[in-house]
Short mmCIF file of C-alpha atoms in Angstrom, two decimals:
data_model
loop_
_atom_site.label_atom_id
_atom_site.label_comp_id
_atom_site.label_asym_id
_atom_site.label_seq_id
_atom_site.Cartn_x
_atom_site.Cartn_y
_atom_site.Cartn_z
CA MET A 183 127.42 195.54 71.47
CA SER A 184 126.99 192.60 74.07
CA ASN A 185 129.14 191.82 77.15
CA THR A 186 130.81 188.94 75.21
CA ASP A 187 131.47 190.97 72.27
CA ALA A 188 133.23 193.61 74.25
CA LEU A 189 135.11 191.03 76.15
CA ILE A 190 136.51 189.37 72.90
CA LYS A 191 137.22 192.55 71.35
CA ASN A 192 139.31 193.58 74.39
CA LEU A 193 141.19 190.32 74.52
CA VAL A 194 141.99 190.24 70.72
CA GLU A 195 143.14 193.88 71.27
CA LYS A 196 145.37 192.73 74.20
CA HIS A 197 146.89 189.68 72.69
CA GLY A 198 146.76 190.21 69.07
CA ASN A 199 144.80 188.46 66.29
CA SER A 200 147.11 185.85 65.28
CA ARG A 201 146.23 182.11 65.57
CA ASN A 202 149.09 181.55 68.28
CA ASN A 203 146.83 183.87 70.42
CA LEU A 204 143.71 181.88 70.36
CA MET A 205 144.38 179.97 73.48
CA PRO A 206 144.85 183.25 75.61
CA ILE A 207 141.76 184.68 73.98
CA LEU A 208 139.50 181.39 75.01
CA GLN A 209 141.07 181.53 78.43
CA GLY A 210 140.32 184.87 78.97
CA VAL A 211 136.54 184.48 77.93
CA VAL A 212 136.35 181.38 80.17
CA ARG A 213 137.98 183.32 82.97
CA GLU A 214 135.07 185.89 82.78
CA GLU A 215 132.14 183.64 81.70
CA ARG A 216 133.26 180.19 82.76
CA SER A 217 132.50 178.78 79.48
CA LEU A 218 132.40 179.32 75.58
CA THR A 219 128.95 179.69 74.02
CA GLU A 220 128.67 179.05 70.33
CA GLU A 221 128.27 182.89 69.79
CA ALA A 222 131.51 183.50 71.62
CA MET A 223 133.36 180.98 69.42
CA LEU A 224 132.10 182.37 66.30
CA LYS A 225 133.04 185.85 67.20
CA VAL A 226 136.66 184.67 68.13
CA ALA A 227 136.79 182.92 64.79
CA GLU A 228 135.79 186.16 62.92
CA ALA A 229 138.26 188.19 64.92
CA LEU A 230 141.20 185.68 64.12
CA ASP A 231 139.97 185.13 60.64
CA ILE A 232 139.95 181.36 60.87
CA SER A 233 137.40 178.97 60.70
CA SER A 234 135.11 178.40 63.56
CA ALA A 235 135.58 174.64 63.30
CA GLU A 236 139.17 175.51 64.27
CA VAL A 237 138.18 177.37 67.27
CA TYR A 238 135.77 174.67 68.41
CA GLY A 239 138.22 172.06 67.59
CA THR A 240 140.80 173.70 69.86
CA ALA A 241 138.08 174.69 72.56
CA SER A 242 136.70 171.20 72.67
CA PHE A 243 140.17 169.66 73.10
CA TYR A 244 140.84 171.18 76.59
CA THR A 245 139.16 170.12 79.87
CA PHE A 246 139.30 173.76 81.01
CA LEU A 247 137.77 175.44 77.90
CA ASP A 248 134.51 174.25 78.70
CA THR A 249 131.85 174.51 75.96
CA MET A 250 129.06 173.49 78.19
CA PRO A 251 127.40 176.16 80.37
CA ARG A 252 128.95 176.20 83.79
CA GLY A 253 128.06 177.99 87.02
CA LYS A 254 129.66 181.16 88.55
CA ASN A 255 132.12 178.96 90.51
CA VAL A 256 133.34 175.73 88.91
CA ILE A 257 134.71 173.29 91.48
CA ARG A 258 137.23 170.59 90.47
CA ILE A 259 137.90 167.72 93.10
CA CYS A 260 141.15 165.97 92.14
CA LYS A 261 140.26 161.93 91.80
CA THR A 262 143.76 160.60 90.88
CA ILE A 263 145.16 157.86 92.99
CA THR A 264 146.46 159.62 96.03
CA CYS A 265 143.65 162.04 96.42
CA HIS A 266 141.40 158.69 95.83
CA MET A 267 143.46 157.09 98.52
CA LYS A 268 143.07 160.24 100.99
CA GLY A 269 139.42 160.26 100.77
CA LYS A 270 138.26 162.44 97.84
CA ASP A 271 135.00 160.13 97.55
CA GLU A 272 133.87 161.33 101.05
CA ILE A 273 134.44 165.16 99.89
CA ILE A 274 132.47 164.63 96.75
CA GLU A 275 129.73 163.00 98.40
CA ALA A 276 129.42 165.78 100.90
CA LEU A 277 129.52 168.51 98.23
CA GLU A 278 127.02 166.75 96.21
CA LYS A 279 124.79 166.65 99.22
CA GLU A 280 125.38 170.08 100.14
CA LEU A 281 124.74 171.46 96.60
CA ASN A 282 121.96 169.19 95.88
CA ILE A 283 123.54 168.02 92.49
CA ASN A 284 125.83 165.16 91.06
CA VAL A 285 129.41 165.46 89.75
CA GLY A 286 129.16 167.18 86.28
CA GLU A 287 125.91 169.10 86.97
CA THR A 288 125.29 172.90 87.68
CA THR A 289 123.09 174.10 90.49
CA SER A 290 119.54 175.43 89.48
CA ASP A 291 120.77 178.88 90.73
CA LYS A 292 123.86 178.64 88.30
CA LYS A 293 126.23 179.34 91.31
CA PHE A 294 128.35 176.15 91.33
CA THR A 295 129.26 173.32 88.92
CA LEU A 296 130.74 170.27 90.40
CA LEU A 297 133.34 168.24 88.61
CA SER A 298 136.09 165.81 89.32
CA ALA A 299 139.68 166.40 87.64
CA ASN A 300 142.83 164.60 86.84
CA CYS A 301 145.92 165.07 89.01
CA LEU A 302 146.01 168.60 90.19
CA GLY A 303 149.56 168.18 91.40
CA TRP A 304 149.18 168.27 95.32
CA CYS A 305 149.52 164.57 95.98
CA HIS A 306 151.38 165.08 99.18
CA LYS A 307 148.41 167.19 100.62
CA GLY A 308 145.47 165.56 99.34
CA PRO A 309 142.33 165.54 98.96
CA VAL A 310 142.55 168.80 96.95
CA MET A 311 140.00 170.76 94.92
CA LEU A 312 140.33 173.70 92.75
CA VAL A 313 137.55 176.50 92.84
CA ASN A 314 138.03 178.52 89.89
CA ASP A 315 141.82 179.20 89.96
CA ASP A 316 142.18 178.97 93.63
CA ILE A 317 143.48 175.79 95.10
CA TYR A 318 142.39 174.29 98.52
CA PRO A 319 144.73 171.28 99.87
CA GLU A 320 144.35 168.96 102.50
CA LEU A 321 140.59 169.09 102.63
CA THR A 322 138.24 167.46 105.20
CA VAL A 323 134.88 167.20 104.59
CA ASP A 324 133.88 170.25 107.17
CA LYS A 325 136.74 172.17 105.58
CA ALA A 326 135.43 171.62 101.96
CA LEU A 327 131.80 172.30 103.16
CA GLU A 328 132.88 175.60 104.82
CA ILE A 329 134.98 176.85 101.67
CA VAL A 330 131.83 176.13 99.46
CA GLN A 331 129.58 177.91 101.94
CA GLU A 332 131.90 180.83 101.71
CA TYR A 333 131.83 181.26 98.02
CA ALA A 334 127.88 180.78 98.04
CA HIS A 335 127.76 183.62 100.55
CA ASN A 336 130.25 185.78 98.61
CA SER A 337 128.33 185.38 95.38
CA LYS A 338 124.85 186.26 96.38
CA MET B 63 167.26 143.19 87.63
CA GLU B 64 170.21 145.67 87.85
CA THR B 65 173.64 144.71 88.94
CA ALA B 66 175.16 148.16 89.36
CA GLU B 67 176.17 148.95 93.04
CA ALA B 68 173.56 151.26 94.67
CA LYS B 69 174.72 154.72 96.24
CA ASN B 70 173.85 155.50 99.81
CA PHE B 71 170.83 157.69 100.90
CA LYS B 72 171.90 161.29 100.66
CA LYS B 73 169.77 164.43 100.98
CA VAL B 74 171.38 167.24 98.89
CA ASP B 75 170.38 170.96 98.83
CA ILE B 76 171.02 172.34 95.44
CA ILE B 77 167.70 173.36 93.97
CA PHE B 78 166.24 175.23 96.92
CA GLU B 79 169.43 176.33 98.31
CA CYS B 80 169.27 180.16 98.55
CA GLN B 81 171.99 181.28 101.02
CA ASP B 82 175.03 181.49 98.74
CA CYS B 83 173.54 181.73 95.39
CA LYS B 84 172.00 184.76 93.77
CA PRO B 85 170.75 183.70 90.54
CA ILE B 86 171.27 187.16 89.13
CA GLU B 87 174.72 187.01 89.90
CA VAL B 88 175.26 183.66 88.21
CA LEU B 89 173.97 185.54 85.23
CA ASP B 90 176.40 188.15 85.37
CA THR B 91 179.53 185.78 85.85
CA ASN B 92 178.37 183.70 82.90
CA LEU B 93 177.48 186.49 80.53
CA GLU B 94 181.14 187.19 80.49
CA ARG B 95 181.79 183.73 79.08
CA LYS B 96 181.62 182.46 75.64
CA PRO B 97 178.17 180.79 74.78
CA ASP B 98 180.22 177.62 73.67
CA ASP B 99 182.05 177.37 77.00
CA ILE B 100 178.54 177.29 78.93
CA ILE B 101 177.22 174.43 76.66
CA LEU B 102 180.52 172.52 77.23
CA ASP B 103 180.09 172.79 80.72
CA ILE B 104 176.22 171.60 80.76
CA ILE B 105 177.67 168.63 78.55
CA ASP B 106 180.26 167.96 80.63
CA SER B 107 178.17 167.88 83.64
CA GLY B 108 176.34 165.03 82.18
CA LEU B 109 172.89 166.47 83.22
CA LYS B 110 170.06 164.66 81.63
CA GLY B 111 166.45 165.99 81.34
CA ARG B 112 164.59 165.79 84.76
CA GLY B 113 161.18 165.61 83.22
CA GLY B 114 161.34 162.08 82.70
CA ALA B 115 162.71 161.24 79.22
CA GLY B 116 166.45 161.82 80.12
CA PHE B 117 167.79 163.34 77.14
CA PRO B 118 171.26 164.91 77.71
CA THR B 119 170.52 168.69 78.07
CA GLY B 120 173.95 170.14 77.07
CA LEU B 121 173.39 168.27 73.63
CA LYS B 122 169.78 169.68 73.08
CA TRP B 123 171.45 173.14 73.59
CA LYS B 124 174.43 172.51 71.28
CA PHE B 125 172.12 171.09 68.39
CA THR B 126 169.98 174.02 68.72
CA LYS B 127 172.78 176.44 68.70
CA ASN B 128 174.12 174.75 65.42
CA GLU B 129 170.84 175.43 63.66
CA THR B 130 170.87 178.28 61.22
CA ALA B 131 167.07 178.90 61.00
CA GLU B 132 165.73 181.94 63.10
CA PRO B 133 164.19 182.87 65.37
CA LYS B 134 165.20 180.39 68.03
CA TYR B 135 163.20 179.60 71.32
CA VAL B 136 163.75 178.43 74.76
CA ILE B 137 160.78 176.94 76.16
CA CYS B 138 160.34 176.15 79.84
CA ASN B 139 157.81 172.99 80.15
CA ALA B 140 155.87 173.71 83.39
CA ASP B 141 153.01 171.47 82.29
CA GLU B 142 153.82 169.31 84.99
CA GLY B 143 150.96 166.81 84.74
CA GLU B 144 152.11 163.20 85.72
CA PRO B 145 150.14 161.97 88.66
CA GLY B 146 152.33 161.83 91.71
CA THR B 147 154.41 164.75 90.55
CA PHE B 148 154.36 167.98 92.20
CA LYS B 149 157.86 169.43 92.54
CA ASP B 150 157.98 171.95 89.62
CA ARG B 151 155.01 173.86 91.19
CA GLU B 152 157.22 174.01 94.43
CA ILE B 153 160.09 175.18 92.46
CA LEU B 154 158.18 177.98 90.53
CA ASP B 155 156.84 179.01 93.91
CA ARG B 156 159.98 178.79 95.81
CA VAL B 157 162.96 179.61 93.47
CA PRO B 158 161.45 181.12 90.17
CA GLU B 159 164.55 183.33 89.51
CA LYS B 160 166.75 180.08 89.30
CA VAL B 161 164.38 178.97 86.53
CA PHE B 162 164.51 182.41 84.60
CA VAL B 163 168.27 182.56 84.68
CA GLY B 164 168.60 179.09 83.39
CA MET B 165 166.50 180.14 80.56
CA ALA B 166 168.44 183.28 80.08
CA LEU B 167 171.71 181.56 80.01
CA CYS B 168 170.00 179.14 77.60
CA GLY B 169 168.89 181.89 75.37
CA TYR B 170 172.36 183.56 75.39
CA SER B 171 174.13 180.36 74.59
CA ILE B 172 171.93 179.33 71.78
CA GLY B 173 171.23 182.79 70.24
CA ALA B 174 167.51 182.83 71.02
CA LYS B 175 165.73 186.14 71.82
CA GLU B 176 162.56 184.75 73.36
CA GLY B 177 161.79 182.71 76.31
CA ILE B 178 158.31 181.15 77.15
CA ILE B 179 157.21 179.21 80.23
CA TYR B 180 154.30 176.86 79.40
CA LEU B 181 152.59 176.67 82.82
CA ARG B 182 149.73 174.21 83.26
CA GLY B 183 146.11 175.74 83.69
CA GLU B 184 145.72 173.80 87.21
CA TYR B 185 148.83 176.22 88.39
CA ASN B 186 147.11 179.61 87.45
CA PHE B 187 147.05 180.81 90.90
CA LEU B 188 150.99 181.08 90.50
CA LEU B 189 150.46 183.52 87.64
CA LYS B 190 150.27 186.67 89.45
CA ASP B 191 153.37 186.49 91.54
CA LEU B 192 155.44 184.83 88.55
CA ASN B 193 154.44 187.69 86.27
CA LYS B 194 155.50 190.37 88.77
CA LYS B 195 158.78 188.60 89.27
CA LEU B 196 159.14 188.12 85.51
CA GLU B 197 158.83 191.73 84.73
CA LYS B 198 161.60 192.59 87.25
CA PHE B 199 163.77 190.08 85.88
CA ASN B 200 162.99 191.05 82.22
CA LYS B 201 164.06 194.59 83.18
CA GLN B 202 167.25 193.22 84.54
CA LEU B 203 168.05 191.76 81.26
CA LYS B 204 167.37 194.82 79.68
CA ASP B 205 169.70 196.66 81.87
CA ARG B 206 172.39 194.30 81.05
CA ASN B 207 171.75 194.66 77.16
CA LEU B 208 170.82 191.01 76.94
CA ASP B 209 168.41 190.81 73.93
CA PHE B 210 166.31 188.26 75.68
CA SER B 211 162.73 188.25 77.38
CA ILE B 212 160.55 185.81 79.06
CA SER B 213 156.76 185.35 79.17
CA ILE B 214 154.07 182.83 79.99
CA LYS B 215 151.50 180.79 78.25
CA SER B 216 148.90 178.85 80.24
CA GLY B 217 147.60 175.58 79.37
CA SER B 218 144.08 174.43 79.93
CA GLY B 219 143.96 171.21 81.58
CA ALA B 220 145.37 168.69 79.20
CA TYR B 221 147.83 166.30 80.36
CA ILE B 222 149.34 165.47 76.83
CA CYS B 223 150.70 169.01 76.46
CA GLY B 224 153.31 168.01 78.65
CA GLU B 225 154.55 166.02 75.51
CA GLU B 226 156.98 168.48 73.92
CA SER B 227 155.37 168.61 70.38
CA ALA B 228 151.77 168.62 71.76
CA LEU B 229 153.04 171.46 73.90
CA PHE B 230 154.16 173.46 70.77
CA GLU B 231 150.82 172.69 69.07
CA SER B 232 148.99 174.12 72.18
CA MET B 233 151.19 177.09 72.24
CA GLU B 234 150.23 177.73 68.57
CA GLY B 235 146.53 177.69 69.56
CA LYS B 236 145.74 174.40 68.34
CA ARG B 237 144.51 171.03 69.83
CA GLY B 238 147.44 169.48 71.68
CA GLU B 239 148.06 166.60 69.56
CA PRO B 240 151.67 165.20 69.25
CA ARG B 241 153.54 165.54 66.11
CA ASN B 242 155.48 162.96 64.09
CA LYS B 243 159.23 162.81 64.95
CA PRO B 244 161.63 163.47 63.65
CA PRO B 245 162.03 166.37 63.31
CA TYR B 246 163.00 166.87 66.85
CA PRO B 247 162.34 170.19 68.44
CA THR B 248 166.09 171.31 68.21
CA THR B 249 165.22 171.74 64.58
CA GLU B 250 161.49 172.27 64.30
CA GLY B 251 159.99 173.03 67.50
CA TYR B 252 157.69 175.95 68.50
CA ASN B 253 156.48 177.58 65.27
CA PHE B 254 158.70 175.10 63.46
CA LYS B 255 161.58 177.04 64.33
CA PRO B 256 164.80 175.54 66.41
CA THR B 257 163.73 175.30 69.97
CA VAL B 258 165.18 174.21 73.35
CA ILE B 259 162.63 172.67 75.56
CA ASN B 260 163.51 172.03 79.02
CA ASN B 261 161.82 170.90 82.25
CA VAL B 262 161.63 173.47 85.02
CA GLU B 263 163.91 171.46 87.19
CA THR B 264 166.30 170.85 84.31
CA LEU B 265 166.58 174.58 84.04
CA VAL B 266 167.33 175.17 87.57
CA TYR B 267 170.17 172.61 87.50
CA THR B 268 171.74 174.39 84.30
CA THR B 269 171.77 177.51 86.64
CA MET B 270 173.19 175.80 89.51
CA ILE B 271 175.75 173.89 87.02
CA CYS B 272 176.93 177.52 86.01
CA ASN B 273 177.36 178.48 89.45
CA LEU B 274 179.12 175.40 91.03
CA GLY B 275 180.81 174.16 88.02
CA PRO B 276 180.20 170.79 86.39
CA ASP B 277 182.65 168.86 88.60
CA LYS B 278 180.81 169.70 91.66
CA PHE B 279 177.53 168.26 90.15
CA LYS B 280 179.61 165.36 88.72
CA GLU B 281 180.59 164.17 92.34
CA LEU B 282 177.11 163.34 92.92
CA GLY B 283 175.14 160.38 91.53
CA THR B 284 176.56 157.62 89.23
CA LYS B 285 178.13 157.31 85.91
CA ASP B 286 174.91 156.97 84.09
CA SER B 287 172.90 159.39 86.49
CA ARG B 288 174.75 162.43 87.33
CA GLY B 289 173.74 164.67 89.91
CA SER B 290 170.74 164.99 92.37
CA LYS B 291 167.11 165.06 91.32
CA VAL B 292 164.19 166.46 93.25
CA PHE B 293 161.56 163.70 94.38
CA SER B 294 157.90 163.87 94.87
CA VAL B 295 156.89 161.74 97.61
CA SER B 296 153.24 160.65 98.29
CA GLY B 297 150.87 158.08 99.02
CA ASP B 298 151.26 155.68 102.18
CA THR B 299 154.22 157.69 103.79
CA PRO B 300 154.18 159.52 107.15
CA ILE B 301 156.47 162.25 105.34
CA ALA B 302 154.90 163.10 102.22
CA GLY B 303 156.66 166.28 100.30
CA ILE B 304 159.42 167.39 98.29
CA TYR B 305 162.94 165.95 98.70
CA GLU B 306 166.15 166.25 96.53
CA LEU B 307 168.26 162.98 96.75
CA GLU B 308 171.39 161.83 95.07
CA LEU B 309 170.65 159.58 92.01
CA GLY B 310 171.55 156.09 92.03
CA MET B 311 170.27 154.87 95.45
CA SER B 312 168.30 151.46 95.82
CA LEU B 313 164.50 151.33 96.09
CA SER B 314 164.91 149.77 99.64
CA THR B 315 167.15 152.47 100.85
CA PHE B 316 164.37 154.70 99.72
CA VAL B 317 161.60 152.76 101.23
CA GLU B 318 163.55 152.48 104.56
CA GLU B 319 163.46 156.26 104.71
CA PHE B 320 160.11 157.10 103.47
CA GLY B 321 157.83 153.96 103.88
CA ASP B 322 155.41 153.52 106.68
CA GLY B 323 156.93 150.13 107.55
CA ASP B 324 154.20 148.28 105.78
CA THR B 325 155.18 149.30 102.12
CA LYS B 326 153.88 146.69 99.43
CA SER B 327 155.03 148.50 96.22
CA VAL B 328 156.38 151.73 94.96
CA GLN B 329 155.19 153.28 91.69
CA VAL B 330 158.24 155.04 90.30
CA GLY B 331 157.92 157.70 87.62
CA GLY B 332 154.04 158.25 88.08
CA ALA B 333 151.08 156.58 86.18
CA SER B 334 153.28 156.06 83.28
CA GLY B 335 156.11 154.64 85.24
CA HIS B 336 156.89 151.21 86.73
CA CYS B 337 155.29 149.60 89.59
CA VAL B 338 158.08 147.96 91.67
CA PRO B 339 156.58 145.23 94.27
CA ARG B 340 158.67 144.60 97.65
CA LYS B 341 160.65 141.71 96.26
CA TYR B 342 162.63 143.82 93.99
CA PHE B 343 163.27 146.79 96.32
CA GLU B 344 166.74 145.98 96.93
CA ASP B 345 167.76 145.35 93.37
CA THR B 346 166.19 148.35 91.62
CA ILE B 347 168.25 151.43 91.50
CA ILE B 348 166.55 154.76 90.96
CA GLY B 349 168.56 156.45 87.98
CA PHE B 350 168.98 155.99 84.35
CA GLU B 351 170.68 152.89 84.74
CA GLY B 352 167.66 151.41 86.72
CA ILE B 353 164.12 152.88 86.68
CA PRO B 354 164.43 156.42 85.50
CA THR B 355 161.89 158.97 86.82
CA GLY B 356 160.44 162.16 86.62
CA GLY B 357 160.66 162.23 90.26
CA SER B 358 157.24 160.70 91.11
CA MET B 359 157.23 158.16 94.07
CA MET B 360 154.08 157.11 95.03
CA ILE B 361 154.12 154.47 98.11
CA PHE B 362 151.47 152.08 98.45
CA ASN B 363 151.23 149.82 101.82
CA SER B 364 149.30 146.46 102.21
CA THR B 365 146.08 147.82 102.84
CA ARG B 366 145.81 148.87 99.24
CA SER B 367 144.29 147.07 96.35
CA MET B 368 146.52 147.17 93.17
CA TYR B 369 143.49 146.58 91.16
CA ASN B 370 142.20 150.06 92.25
CA VAL B 371 145.55 151.47 91.56
CA LEU B 372 145.69 150.00 88.10
CA HIS B 373 141.98 151.02 87.39
CA ASP B 374 142.83 154.51 88.60
CA TYR B 375 145.82 154.80 86.32
CA LEU B 376 143.67 153.25 83.17
CA GLU B 377 140.95 155.84 83.78
CA PHE B 378 143.42 158.61 83.77
CA PHE B 379 145.10 157.57 80.42
CA THR B 380 141.53 156.84 78.86
CA GLU B 381 140.48 160.34 79.46
CA GLU B 382 143.90 162.17 78.66
CA SER B 383 144.70 160.24 75.50
CA CYS B 384 144.42 162.84 72.80
CA GLY B 385 142.55 160.25 70.61
CA GLN B 386 144.82 160.90 67.54
CA CYS B 387 146.12 157.59 67.12
CA THR B 388 144.22 154.33 67.34
CA PRO B 389 146.59 152.23 69.42
CA CYS B 390 146.34 154.48 72.38
CA ARG B 391 142.57 155.99 71.81
CA VAL B 392 141.27 152.46 71.62
CA GLY B 393 144.03 150.51 73.65
CA CYS B 394 143.44 152.55 76.76
CA GLN B 395 139.81 151.85 76.77
CA GLN B 396 140.12 148.44 76.14
CA LEU B 397 142.61 147.76 78.79
CA LEU B 398 140.18 149.50 81.39
CA LYS B 399 137.34 147.26 80.07
CA GLY B 400 139.30 144.48 80.06
CA ILE B 401 140.54 144.24 83.70
CA GLU B 402 136.84 145.21 84.70
CA ALA B 403 135.67 142.28 82.81
CA VAL B 404 138.09 139.98 84.52
CA LYS B 405 137.34 141.36 87.81
CA ARG B 406 133.69 140.65 87.25
CA GLY B 407 134.43 137.16 86.01
CA GLU B 408 132.80 137.77 82.77
CA ARG B 409 136.40 136.84 81.20
CA LYS B 410 139.00 134.18 82.12
CA PRO B 411 141.84 135.15 84.02
CA SER B 412 144.13 134.23 81.02
CA TYR B 413 142.52 137.23 79.35
CA LEU B 414 145.22 139.40 81.26
CA ASP B 415 147.68 137.95 78.86
CA ASP B 416 145.93 139.04 75.81
CA LEU B 417 145.48 142.30 77.65
CA LYS B 418 149.49 142.36 78.25
CA LYS B 419 149.92 141.93 74.31
CA LEU B 420 147.76 144.59 73.54
CA ALA B 421 149.74 146.89 75.92
CA SER B 422 153.04 145.87 74.56
CA ASN B 423 151.75 146.41 71.18
CA MET B 424 150.65 150.01 72.13
CA ASN B 425 154.23 150.60 73.28
CA LEU B 426 155.28 149.80 69.71
CA SER B 427 152.77 151.45 67.60
CA ALA B 428 151.57 154.53 69.73
CA LYS B 429 152.45 157.91 68.27
CA CYS B 430 153.91 159.53 71.19
CA GLY B 431 155.12 158.53 75.10
CA LEU B 432 151.62 158.54 76.52
CA GLY B 433 150.30 155.59 74.59
CA GLN B 434 153.68 153.94 74.55
CA SER B 435 154.06 154.05 78.17
CA VAL B 436 150.86 152.75 79.23
CA ALA B 437 152.44 149.26 79.14
CA ASN B 438 154.69 150.24 82.18
CA PRO B 439 152.08 150.37 84.75
CA PHE B 440 149.99 147.83 83.25
CA ASN B 441 152.45 144.95 82.66
CA SER B 442 154.37 145.77 85.83
CA ILE B 443 151.13 145.72 87.92
CA VAL B 444 149.46 142.54 86.04
CA ASP B 445 152.80 140.71 86.62
CA ASN B 446 153.33 141.30 90.09
CA PHE B 447 149.82 141.55 91.34
CA ARG B 448 147.99 139.27 89.30
CA GLU B 449 145.98 137.71 92.03
CA GLU B 450 144.79 141.17 92.92
CA ILE B 451 143.73 141.98 89.49
CA ILE B 452 141.42 138.78 89.43
CA TYR B 453 140.05 138.23 92.90
#
């Protein structure tokens, strides 16, 4: 049994195999693997006894249920108006340069994916970014670089 | 504009106040009362939903209680996605017990056994602490022999799931596409069963009304807008943050307190709200008789381009439209392309009037609040800052 199969089996056992539990199961896979592969979605469909189209339909609707391969750490920089006003463009530019990728791309070592996101709910403390589930408000270019370097160091 | 007289600026401390109010004691006192008496108090208080739409909370509870279908559900809508709003996160972080008690009192009043908090995925970092506190709270409910428990379901980054029927779909493991209404949630909500769905802040106010009594709450605000409200203040202000204020103040009073002295306009109610230019500050009342708001107040000073502001909003709606109905899916895209074309000079300035008609049509024909409300920012910004859109 592959790692993904075991993960899905555990998640289905934990949450139950009813349709209502599709989201927590998909969220559980993304938490561990950062994205949903075709195999994973087929497996979930089988476990919940629903069509794989239903699983893909749900997964592809939600921004955080990625169906594209993602890096070990997913960075989401808020691009909505107040973070825009407070300088999110400079943060994005600096991180693009640091990671040597553009927004929407993943580093070749698969450590980082850089994305922009709609309002993250920290408008009074922008600019702000999420790295995986962790939030980093009141960013400066230096602070953002330091945070990303720390993640790079910790995921060696 | 409005003719009603504005209240003075007044800071209030009900939501975050912790000194005198022990949420669990509020629960104990009120569990000795009849469910109908609690509902009557909430109706009497005049509390309207604090998520933005403003439906009377007590009536929601009453309608759901009157339904015969079982089981019934209490849902806390913590899918706070409106740009410029961040108060629900702060409430859940600082006074979650007040939210839990509001849910438990609602469950007791309407006869529900299950409460669920739908927390937006962007706030997953709150999960660990919230789950720990919920575990303790659920045990306290059990000790009191109250057949009610609360759990959390997470969202996954879709703004539309803040719309109540989309939220139910999402909780049922489906795409977050809004349903046709009616039926309303009070008859067919989560799992198509009778459901009370309230915003985080609304639930805290129900706890506090049960604690203070409806009269104390009614002393605040105006006839149409009872009580106070938590505002999320951001943008060009030296004191961005969260403030609980009495409803019914004028926008000029607000700007005097929060502006940086150079305020050009205020976006009241988030991206889906209205943009009010300086000349209307005096006559605009913040409340249900003027401009209602979920609490988002974004302040722009004279250095900001209102074209950029509108462009940001339209990009937001284009990405967050669920794509289910044509007016919203295509409308948002065309409004965005339209202002870009006018800016580049590829379209005449008068094209903006065609776009305004499109926005108004979306208001009439879109299936849910998302598509319907795009006309609010679009028409108010184009009407008041036309030159900035064109040149």
